[in-house]
XYZ file of C-alpha atoms in Angstrom:
676
model
C -4.304 25.014 -46.524
C -4.719 28.128 -48.244
C -7.091 28.493 -51.242
C -4.507 28.762 -53.776
C -2.907 25.571 -52.646
C -6.268 23.904 -52.722
C -7.041 25.505 -56.460
C -3.673 24.244 -57.762
C -4.428 20.686 -56.486
C -7.895 20.623 -57.929
C -6.354 21.728 -61.370
C -3.993 18.938 -61.383
C -6.727 16.494 -60.762
C -8.699 17.830 -63.469
C -5.661 17.190 -65.750
C -3.735 20.252 -66.206
C -0.016 20.041 -65.870
C 1.637 22.991 -67.612
C 3.089 25.350 -65.102
C 1.992 28.332 -67.226
C -1.584 27.007 -67.428
C -1.682 26.049 -63.781
C -0.444 29.855 -63.103
C -3.134 31.403 -65.311
C -5.780 29.154 -63.690
C -5.081 30.045 -60.100
C -4.312 33.566 -60.984
C -1.077 34.329 -58.992
C 2.387 35.830 -59.813
C 5.251 33.552 -60.683
C 7.118 34.153 -57.560
C 3.869 33.076 -55.475
C 3.228 30.160 -57.816
C 6.693 28.607 -57.231
C 6.715 29.041 -53.425
C 3.350 27.334 -53.662
C 4.683 24.559 -55.766
C 7.588 24.039 -53.409
C 5.284 23.955 -50.355
C 2.879 21.251 -52.061
C 5.871 19.292 -52.955
C 7.232 19.112 -49.275
C 4.010 18.025 -48.360
C 4.158 15.250 -50.669
C 1.276 16.270 -52.990
C 2.994 17.040 -56.297
C 6.338 16.858 -58.211
C 7.550 19.311 -60.937
C 9.790 18.696 -63.930
C 11.127 20.987 -66.298
C 7.626 20.830 -68.469
C 4.982 19.613 -66.161
C 3.441 19.447 -62.458
C 1.928 16.039 -61.605
C 0.809 14.327 -58.450
C 3.288 12.071 -56.589
C 2.580 8.435 -56.858
C 1.767 7.749 -52.974
C -1.043 6.975 -50.555
C -1.556 10.427 -49.887
C -2.528 11.652 -53.380
C -4.651 8.638 -53.818
C -6.655 9.091 -51.115
C -6.844 13.157 -51.936
C -8.356 12.286 -55.306
C -10.762 9.957 -53.877
C -12.058 12.309 -51.516
C -12.012 15.289 -53.974
C -14.030 13.232 -56.520
C -16.787 12.989 -53.738
C -16.446 16.196 -51.533
C -16.051 19.849 -51.926
C -12.131 19.937 -50.838
C -12.316 23.763 -50.659
C -14.637 23.697 -47.771
C -12.800 20.672 -46.433
C -9.461 21.755 -46.326
C -9.325 25.701 -46.321
C -7.726 27.383 -43.621
C -8.609 25.879 -40.013
C -10.987 23.299 -41.461
C -7.965 21.062 -42.291
C -6.872 21.127 -38.680
C -10.322 20.389 -37.447
C -11.043 17.656 -40.135
C -7.834 15.623 -39.328
C -8.665 15.713 -35.527
C -12.095 13.845 -36.135
C -10.800 10.200 -36.607
C -12.330 9.602 -33.191
C -15.666 11.119 -32.166
C -15.016 14.304 -30.217
C -17.067 16.973 -28.454
C -16.734 20.621 -29.715
C -14.682 21.276 -26.321
C -12.213 18.469 -26.996
C -11.563 19.602 -30.824
C -10.892 23.181 -29.278
C -8.388 21.808 -26.704
C -6.472 19.423 -29.154
C -6.410 22.153 -31.987
C -5.995 25.406 -29.895
C -8.551 27.295 -32.261
C -10.979 29.759 -30.909
C -14.629 28.393 -30.086
C -16.188 30.145 -33.037
C -13.593 29.032 -35.578
C -14.141 25.392 -34.289
C -18.007 26.006 -34.598
C -17.607 27.650 -38.203
C -15.463 24.837 -39.352
C -17.687 22.065 -38.109
C -20.701 23.886 -39.813
C -18.991 24.083 -43.092
C -18.252 20.387 -42.718
C -21.630 19.467 -41.834
C -22.931 21.309 -44.987
C -20.810 19.048 -47.368
C -21.842 15.856 -45.300
C -18.324 15.216 -44.044
C -19.282 15.103 -40.330
C -22.306 14.456 -38.169
C -23.425 14.863 -34.563
C -24.448 11.843 -32.525
C -27.093 11.678 -29.686
C -24.208 12.423 -27.296
C -23.328 15.786 -28.890
C -20.028 14.318 -30.341
C -18.929 14.978 -33.730
C -18.218 12.212 -35.977
C -16.529 11.723 -39.519
C -18.830 10.177 -42.272
C -17.785 6.508 -42.144
C -19.680 5.479 -44.746
C -16.720 6.774 -47.275
C -13.790 4.897 -45.901
C -11.134 7.030 -48.091
C -12.378 9.987 -46.248
C -11.516 8.558 -42.670
C -8.256 7.176 -44.214
C -7.365 10.560 -45.595
C -8.026 12.119 -42.161
C -5.894 9.661 -40.433
C -3.036 10.270 -42.965
C -2.992 13.825 -42.317
C -3.088 13.442 -38.502
C -0.248 10.822 -38.496
C 1.875 13.164 -40.807
C 1.147 16.148 -38.433
C 2.092 14.330 -35.314
C 5.424 12.926 -36.863
C 6.510 16.473 -37.759
C 7.307 17.227 -33.978
C 8.361 13.774 -32.433
C 11.295 11.475 -32.990
C 10.996 9.154 -36.131
C 11.093 5.802 -34.220
C 8.216 7.335 -31.878
C 4.781 6.230 -31.950
C 2.079 8.744 -30.860
C -0.330 7.599 -28.476
C -2.236 10.754 -27.730
C -1.470 14.519 -28.709
C -2.777 17.985 -28.009
C -1.215 21.450 -27.908
C 0.049 20.521 -24.199
C 0.966 17.106 -24.467
C 2.281 14.362 -26.315
C 2.074 10.677 -25.283
C 4.391 8.334 -26.957
C 6.135 4.809 -27.248
C 9.393 4.054 -28.349
C 11.528 0.871 -28.915
C 13.081 0.120 -25.524
C 16.496 2.144 -24.703
C 15.720 4.804 -27.313
C 16.276 8.186 -26.228
C 13.424 10.652 -26.726
C 12.228 14.002 -25.225
C 9.977 13.852 -22.052
C 9.821 11.674 -19.302
C 9.014 8.238 -18.368
C 5.125 7.166 -17.663
C 2.699 4.692 -17.929
C 3.976 0.993 -17.737
C 7.673 2.375 -17.923
C 7.071 3.599 -14.121
C 5.313 0.535 -12.886
C 8.319 -1.154 -11.612
C 9.405 2.045 -9.370
C 5.712 1.452 -7.724
C 5.795 -2.337 -6.855
C 4.479 -3.853 -10.171
C 7.045 -5.726 -12.249
C 6.013 -5.324 -15.809
C 8.333 -5.206 -18.691
C 7.418 -4.200 -22.189
C 9.278 -3.891 -25.391
C 8.667 -0.389 -25.372
C 9.296 2.666 -23.255
C 6.529 5.144 -22.630
C 7.213 8.941 -22.479
C 4.920 12.146 -21.951
C 6.144 15.392 -23.020
C 4.110 18.143 -20.772
C 4.875 21.475 -19.180
C 3.401 20.452 -15.763
C 5.066 17.658 -13.254
C 3.921 14.176 -14.011
C 1.349 13.051 -11.388
C 0.810 9.316 -10.314
C -2.756 9.306 -11.556
C -1.495 10.536 -15.045
C 1.000 7.755 -15.286
C -1.671 5.248 -14.658
C -4.256 6.579 -17.146
C -1.234 6.874 -19.577
C -1.118 3.091 -19.185
C -4.754 2.434 -19.476
C -4.902 4.637 -22.742
C -2.004 2.812 -24.285
C -3.534 -0.548 -23.430
C -7.176 0.665 -24.675
C -5.835 1.892 -27.941
C -4.165 -1.461 -28.859
C -7.303 -3.495 -27.138
C -4.514 -5.007 -24.978
C -6.543 -7.032 -22.210
C -3.131 -7.804 -20.624
C -2.112 -4.255 -20.364
C -5.664 -3.444 -18.852
C -5.192 -6.077 -16.163
C -1.722 -4.821 -15.404
C -3.109 -1.222 -15.025
C -5.713 -2.714 -12.498
C -2.867 -4.426 -10.635
C -0.936 -1.194 -10.421
C -4.069 0.759 -9.345
C -4.811 -1.903 -6.592
C -1.090 -1.796 -5.227
C -1.246 1.984 -5.130
C -4.625 2.654 -4.164
C -3.994 4.666 -1.106
C -1.936 7.008 -2.959
C -4.548 7.690 -5.734
C -7.801 9.875 -5.339
C -10.658 8.156 -7.571
C -11.918 11.735 -8.548
C -8.297 12.799 -9.861
C -8.266 9.738 -11.806
C -11.716 10.303 -13.458
C -10.705 13.904 -14.254
C -7.744 12.719 -15.866
C -9.359 9.856 -17.768
C -11.832 12.368 -19.052
C -9.117 14.722 -20.061
C -7.633 11.977 -22.449
C -11.055 11.170 -23.286
C -11.295 7.417 -21.792
C -13.463 8.018 -18.719
C -15.820 5.310 -20.180
C -12.912 2.772 -19.963
C -11.861 3.904 -16.391
C -15.438 3.747 -14.864
C -15.732 0.415 -16.504
C -12.157 -0.529 -14.603
C -13.893 0.773 -11.266
C -16.880 -1.506 -12.266
C -14.924 -4.689 -13.198
C -13.223 -4.620 -9.883
C -16.645 -4.794 -8.363
C -17.615 -7.619 -10.435
C -20.174 -5.825 -12.191
C -21.004 -5.875 -16.052
C -18.642 -3.417 -18.206
C -19.445 -1.263 -21.260
C -16.190 -2.037 -23.223
C -16.305 -5.899 -22.969
C -13.372 -6.135 -25.632
C -10.848 -4.802 -23.090
C -11.312 -7.299 -20.342
C -10.207 -10.641 -19.381
C -12.501 -13.270 -18.133
C -12.520 -12.743 -14.172
C -10.640 -16.013 -13.134
C -7.549 -14.864 -15.595
C -7.647 -11.461 -13.577
C -7.704 -13.134 -10.222
C -4.691 -15.576 -11.160
C -2.844 -12.333 -12.259
C -3.605 -10.617 -8.909
C -2.540 -13.665 -6.690
C 0.655 -13.542 -8.762
C 1.350 -9.903 -7.701
C 0.366 -10.658 -4.200
C -2.840 -8.415 -4.265
C -5.043 -9.149 -1.123
C -8.274 -10.716 -2.410
C -10.202 -8.238 -0.190
C -9.169 -5.427 -2.485
C -10.963 -6.646 -5.296
C -13.522 -8.871 -3.999
C -16.604 -8.135 -1.634
C -17.377 -9.700 1.411
C -19.978 -12.375 2.084
C -22.987 -10.735 3.494
C -23.799 -10.932 7.121
C -27.604 -10.645 7.467
C -27.883 -10.792 11.308
C -25.867 -7.668 11.911
C -28.986 -5.451 12.830
C -30.272 -8.101 14.911
C -26.807 -8.278 16.858
C -26.728 -4.533 17.135
C -30.325 -4.373 18.499
C -29.755 -7.110 21.135
C -26.543 -5.544 22.326
C -27.201 -1.695 22.148
C -27.884 0.016 25.545
C -30.862 1.940 24.741
C -33.581 2.712 22.054
C -31.516 4.032 19.022
C -32.665 5.212 15.560
C -30.634 4.883 12.637
C -31.082 4.849 8.889
C -29.567 2.726 6.097
C -28.325 3.820 2.699
C -25.534 2.560 0.097
C -24.577 -1.018 -0.625
C -26.187 -2.883 2.166
C -29.613 -0.967 1.292
C -29.320 -2.367 -2.301
C -28.369 -5.711 -1.096
C -31.309 -5.954 1.467
C -33.507 -5.105 -1.376
C -32.024 -7.672 -3.993
C -30.512 -5.035 -6.268
C -26.689 -6.392 -5.729
C -25.382 -9.564 -4.196
C -22.684 -8.000 -1.937
C -21.034 -4.826 -0.805
C -18.005 -3.319 0.403
C -19.560 -1.265 3.258
C -22.706 -0.776 5.059
C -23.811 3.169 5.237
C -25.535 4.119 8.152
C -26.720 7.735 9.043
C -27.841 8.830 12.764
C -29.494 11.818 13.738
C -27.581 12.950 16.727
C -24.226 12.124 18.954
C -26.022 9.777 21.401
C -27.198 7.569 18.537
C -23.381 7.820 16.997
C -21.857 6.873 20.121
C -24.172 3.820 20.935
C -23.918 2.204 17.556
C -19.907 2.531 17.577
C -19.647 1.336 21.050
C -21.799 -1.565 20.114
C -20.119 -2.561 17.008
C -16.908 -2.608 19.051
C -18.283 -5.253 21.332
C -19.013 -7.339 18.285
C -15.629 -7.245 17.265
C -15.199 -4.052 14.792
C -12.410 -1.600 15.277
C -12.019 1.884 14.077
C -10.019 2.245 11.222
C -6.889 4.255 11.938
C -7.235 7.659 9.878
C -3.686 7.066 8.544
C -4.917 3.866 6.473
C -7.858 6.185 4.982
C -8.061 6.326 1.095
C -8.689 9.624 -0.343
C -12.191 8.296 -1.137
C -12.812 7.700 2.429
C -11.359 10.934 3.603
C -13.658 13.023 0.813
C -16.757 11.234 2.315
C -16.149 12.269 5.832
C -17.825 9.595 7.685
C -18.168 10.176 11.503
C -16.216 6.795 11.917
C -15.554 3.701 9.766
C -15.348 0.302 11.516
C -14.148 -2.779 9.948
C -14.410 -6.475 10.806
C -12.279 -9.327 9.694
C -15.106 -11.132 7.923
C -17.800 -8.911 7.224
C -18.219 -5.518 5.515
C -17.136 -2.536 7.079
C -19.422 -0.117 8.529
C -19.230 3.710 7.711
C -21.395 5.964 10.011
C -22.335 9.574 9.547
C -23.855 11.896 11.845
C -26.736 13.679 9.979
C -24.763 14.757 7.033
C -23.388 12.449 4.243
C -20.017 13.196 2.523
C -20.321 16.954 3.842
C -23.165 17.310 1.505
C -26.457 15.481 1.861
C -28.362 15.785 5.129
C -30.790 13.298 6.671
C -34.035 15.161 6.000
C -37.516 14.670 7.562
C -38.575 13.892 3.840
C -36.058 11.030 3.560
C -36.976 9.747 7.106
C -40.861 9.568 5.723
C -39.880 7.863 2.740
C -37.842 5.171 4.673
C -39.329 1.549 5.352
C -38.940 1.127 8.917
C -37.748 -2.078 10.410
C -37.447 -2.981 14.125
C -34.326 -5.104 15.252
C -34.557 -5.285 19.280
C -33.554 -1.845 20.628
C -32.787 -0.338 17.117
C -35.162 1.245 14.821
C -33.765 0.862 11.276
C -34.945 2.996 8.388
C -34.464 1.539 4.895
C -34.081 4.453 2.825
C -35.982 4.856 -0.478
C -34.050 4.067 -3.896
C -34.427 7.807 -4.914
C -32.375 9.004 -1.739
C -29.728 6.387 -2.006
C -29.461 7.298 -5.708
C -28.959 11.001 -4.871
C -26.383 10.043 -2.041
C -24.375 8.146 -4.692
C -24.704 10.557 -7.040
C -23.050 13.239 -4.755
C -20.244 10.642 -3.343
C -19.195 8.919 -6.656
C -17.313 6.534 -4.846
C -15.782 3.401 -6.765
C -18.561 1.290 -8.278
C -21.503 4.187 -7.601
C -22.095 4.664 -11.443
C -23.035 0.825 -11.770
C -25.159 1.037 -8.492
C -26.857 4.303 -9.769
C -27.815 2.465 -12.937
C -29.452 -0.472 -10.922
C -31.601 1.884 -8.791
C -32.839 4.000 -11.719
C -33.882 0.704 -13.111
C -35.620 -0.566 -10.039
C -39.378 -0.925 -10.000
C -41.318 2.138 -9.184
C -38.252 4.490 -9.290
C -39.490 8.093 -9.302
C -36.850 10.725 -10.810
C -39.009 13.423 -9.446
C -38.299 12.553 -6.112
C -34.589 12.930 -6.766
C -34.926 16.323 -8.147
C -37.210 17.441 -5.396
C -35.009 16.361 -2.701
C -31.903 17.817 -4.287
C -33.646 21.209 -4.938
C -34.910 21.233 -1.277
C -31.330 20.229 0.029
C -29.679 22.909 -1.800
C -32.279 25.708 -0.435
C -32.085 24.271 2.979
C -28.418 23.814 3.626
C -27.309 26.806 1.334
C -25.043 24.280 -0.620
C -24.400 23.997 -4.492
C -23.868 20.180 -4.873
C -25.969 20.090 -8.066
C -22.716 20.368 -10.243
C -21.379 17.167 -8.464
C -25.023 15.477 -9.478
C -24.820 16.727 -12.816
C -21.128 15.294 -13.199
C -22.653 11.936 -12.003
C -25.572 11.696 -14.475
C -22.933 12.533 -17.194
C -21.198 9.412 -16.279
C -24.096 7.145 -15.952
C -25.597 8.294 -19.188
C -22.059 7.535 -20.858
C -21.848 4.258 -19.504
C -25.473 2.872 -19.653
C -27.386 5.334 -21.948
C -29.479 6.196 -19.009
C -30.593 9.838 -18.748
C -32.425 11.550 -15.945
C -35.667 13.371 -17.462
C -34.746 16.360 -15.440
C -31.136 16.320 -17.210
C -31.669 19.682 -19.230
C -33.173 21.388 -16.234
C -30.211 20.601 -14.072
C -27.960 21.565 -16.923
C -29.727 24.871 -16.840
C -29.591 25.080 -13.032
C -25.920 24.535 -12.991
C -25.308 26.727 -15.852
C -26.840 29.780 -14.157
C -24.731 28.980 -11.047
C -21.592 28.735 -13.137
C -22.356 31.972 -14.907
C -22.814 33.591 -11.662
C -19.384 32.374 -10.414
C -17.732 33.592 -13.515
C -18.937 37.151 -13.158
C -18.962 37.469 -9.402
C -15.834 39.702 -9.495
C -16.998 41.723 -12.634
C -15.015 42.636 -15.567
C -15.788 39.570 -17.678
C -17.057 39.586 -21.292
C -19.758 37.358 -22.617
C -17.121 36.086 -24.991
C -15.119 35.047 -21.792
C -17.949 33.102 -20.180
C -18.864 31.299 -23.475
C -15.363 30.264 -23.823
C -14.942 28.945 -20.061
C -18.452 27.283 -20.096
C -19.257 25.487 -23.433
C -18.623 22.228 -24.275
C -20.486 18.852 -24.335
C -24.127 19.369 -23.915
C -23.553 23.214 -23.075
C -23.614 25.081 -26.362
C -22.914 28.736 -27.031
C -26.719 29.251 -27.859
C -27.641 27.826 -24.333
C -25.132 30.138 -22.597
C -26.503 33.287 -24.348
C -30.106 32.185 -23.452
C -29.227 31.717 -19.909
C -27.367 35.174 -19.677
C -30.554 36.852 -21.169
C -32.570 34.929 -18.691
C -30.610 36.019 -15.840
C -30.432 39.566 -16.940
C -34.325 39.463 -17.227
C -34.514 38.328 -13.728
C -32.095 40.994 -12.353
C -29.144 38.792 -11.615
C -26.763 40.307 -13.964
C -26.303 43.458 -16.354
C -24.777 43.747 -19.448
C -22.546 46.866 -20.487
C -21.628 47.420 -24.221
C -17.947 48.541 -24.477
C -16.778 48.805 -28.131
C -17.353 45.196 -29.851
C -17.586 43.504 -26.398
C -20.360 42.878 -24.230
C -19.456 42.837 -20.329
C -21.202 41.023 -17.977
C -21.382 42.239 -14.057
C -23.425 40.989 -11.177
C -26.297 43.204 -10.092
C -25.339 45.060 -6.870
C -27.318 44.221 -4.053
C -29.267 47.272 -2.529
C -28.734 47.629 1.125
C -31.185 49.766 2.989
C -29.681 49.892 6.268
C -26.179 50.721 6.315
C -24.232 48.839 9.202
C -22.650 51.417 11.872
C -18.990 51.532 12.431
C -19.827 49.321 15.876
C -21.472 46.768 13.806
C -18.605 46.382 11.472
C -16.103 46.196 14.407
C -18.430 43.298 15.744
C -18.494 41.534 12.598
C -14.439 41.588 12.159
C -14.196 40.406 15.882
C -16.963 37.407 15.258
C -14.674 36.448 12.044
C -11.667 36.356 13.969
C -13.202 34.435 16.845
C -14.270 31.797 14.341
C -10.835 31.338 13.064
C -9.632 31.262 16.637
C -12.203 28.513 17.693
C -11.629 26.503 14.639
C -7.746 26.445 15.204
C -8.411 25.577 18.813
C -10.625 22.596 17.784
C -8.827 21.541 14.938
C -11.994 21.889 12.730
C -11.942 21.155 8.876
C -11.751 23.872 6.478
C -15.220 23.130 5.219
C -16.853 23.587 8.571
C -14.807 26.861 9.206
C -16.011 28.413 6.009
C -19.478 27.474 6.563
C -19.096 29.234 9.930
C -17.829 32.295 8.225
C -20.729 32.212 5.850
C -23.210 32.297 8.835
C -21.402 35.421 10.424
C -21.463 36.922 7.007
C -25.394 36.223 6.592
C -25.894 37.614 9.983
C -24.131 40.823 9.186
C -25.939 41.253 6.033
C -29.198 41.070 8.015
C -27.858 43.525 10.501
C -28.242 41.154 13.165
C -24.727 41.580 14.649
C -25.318 44.823 16.570
C -25.206 44.623 20.374
C -24.110 40.814 20.392
C -21.137 39.510 21.964
C -18.669 38.414 19.100
C -17.293 35.541 20.720
C -20.850 34.212 21.557
C -21.979 34.768 17.849
C -19.058 33.249 16.444
C -19.132 30.087 19.004
C -22.922 29.634 17.968
C -21.933 29.900 14.137
C -19.454 27.278 14.797
C -21.765 25.116 16.555
C -24.216 25.642 13.436
C -21.602 24.725 10.994
C -20.356 21.523 12.616
C -23.670 20.214 12.848
C -24.465 21.169 9.213
C -20.982 19.553 8.018
C -21.474 16.521 9.686
C -18.789 17.190 12.382
C -20.656 17.468 15.517
C -19.440 14.470 17.152
C -16.018 16.017 17.211
C -16.796 19.137 18.551
C -19.594 19.336 21.461
C -21.498 22.628 22.330
C -19.335 22.405 25.637
C -15.845 22.206 23.730
C -16.906 24.907 21.524
C -18.113 27.324 24.386
C -14.888 26.303 26.102
C -12.844 27.222 23.088
C -14.548 30.593 22.906
C -14.307 31.417 26.391
C -18.084 32.025 26.995
C -20.966 30.222 29.058
C -22.568 27.173 27.430
C -25.879 29.211 28.213
C -24.884 32.158 26.090
C -23.747 29.914 23.087
C -27.229 27.947 23.241
C -29.068 31.360 23.275
C -27.116 32.635 20.332
C -27.589 29.310 18.637
C -31.258 29.439 18.938
C -31.443 32.935 17.694
C -29.345 31.995 14.540
C -31.656 29.237 13.943
C -34.934 31.215 13.949
C -33.283 34.183 12.015
C -31.667 32.292 9.102
C -34.465 29.636 9.212
C -32.393 26.555 9.656
């Protein structure tokens, strides 16, 4: 609202009604005054007769007068402040406010600062901005303005469920025609869930509708109305279509719509664990009745009964001495931290141990899961094999690397408690290592498991930090970003915050700043706009940029009113010869060729390319066979990626058309020079 409009409303509130008197108070010309009166009349604030201007008799003007009697309405409503104010009917982060309003970061921050200065808003411990709820007319006025704004752009019979600049989710009476496409509960029958409501649900957006979005739209609609039966139907839809849905995509969409806590609750509820938003869920027995009605297999939402003799059976039947390490849910069950688990996660050090355990499990009635049946979650964790049994928890086996991220380190082995079962030496991994693994895989139910682990006796957060830091250095991986996201979910659901959270945030922020500027040409404003939000403030970003400049990782360059950020150029003392450059190109081509022949994952191929890059940067390619170097790089990469069971050294040598002895010699050279 412009300052003249606010001044006119204040004058009318104070008793002025004569048009000429009001014109003099505001200090504008007659034609401007007439336009202003017309605009405020169209907004339902005032009405004009021949001799006077007065407030209209409606809820809006009553609320305005109540609010104006307590707060400075000039600061509350001027310019963009009104838009920010009306979007605060629910707690929101600065990032969410910016997305909903389309305003710049600086404008949103300025508006929040002004609203704070008059006591209209406050920030909670999670960094979200809240309206002052102690004065109810303030909230009701914001809600009125928001509803009024939303209805300007939608059909009169539509009810807005969610709206931002890019999307409008709405419900309308059944059969009414509106803009957009069907979503939410309206799509359930198309995916095997017959559920009919008195309304249709529509989404207006420029991007194609994804199945994950349709499900989250249903959850959002049900949670907004605290419709427990609607939440149950959303869970039925999820279980029916689980193979088509990626849990990470669902969490991302839920976070975009600001209901990630509700979605994580749904994941936990389906694992029969306590939930945060208890008011949204029916008793478990009622859910089971509904699941049976829709022919949902019991194993989709109940965990198998524990089989405590599993490792005893393996130890008695395995052909020779074998070492394995237990992590995940079965690890927690053995320690009494959870009653049941969906799977038993084992990690082994080498291909021989992997083959022995798989062969033994198959003798005991287990079968490998067909790859076509793997869920998006299963594909993402990249187990070497997944075996299932008709009546027991399934077994996920990893060879050295878990979920293409976490390696079985010597430190983890030392922390593990060793049990001997016949010929099997089983390491029960420490709670801290299980926590880190769950923080990096973040499968369904892992947030609740992380809470149990963090609250277990003697849990040491420093061990988690040290292991993460060492693994990143040893494996040249950057998975602290994933851990940070997991810790955010953990705090959001349980209030548990890692003591190293701020340090991790700075660690991730440094990496993200580097990623933003690696190609050069980015302004400081660009970087702030891309990274701010939640716990990451503009001040924090500026401080980290200053720190990185001081440490020599980037340089600032002032051009006009903008500050540009560029990565510091690496000083190369030894310039490679043309022959070395040619060797490099041939080695990269060989990596690609070997990867295609062996059907390696994109992750393993890129890891091999990175190894060749590092050898080239260290001037270690000259005088070497490109094929042998490439083959050795691929061998290292598949080991680091946990895919060694799929491609042996002999198979790699055959694909590269070299002698295995040459591969092994180059493999040892790479390990020594790159300190792997």
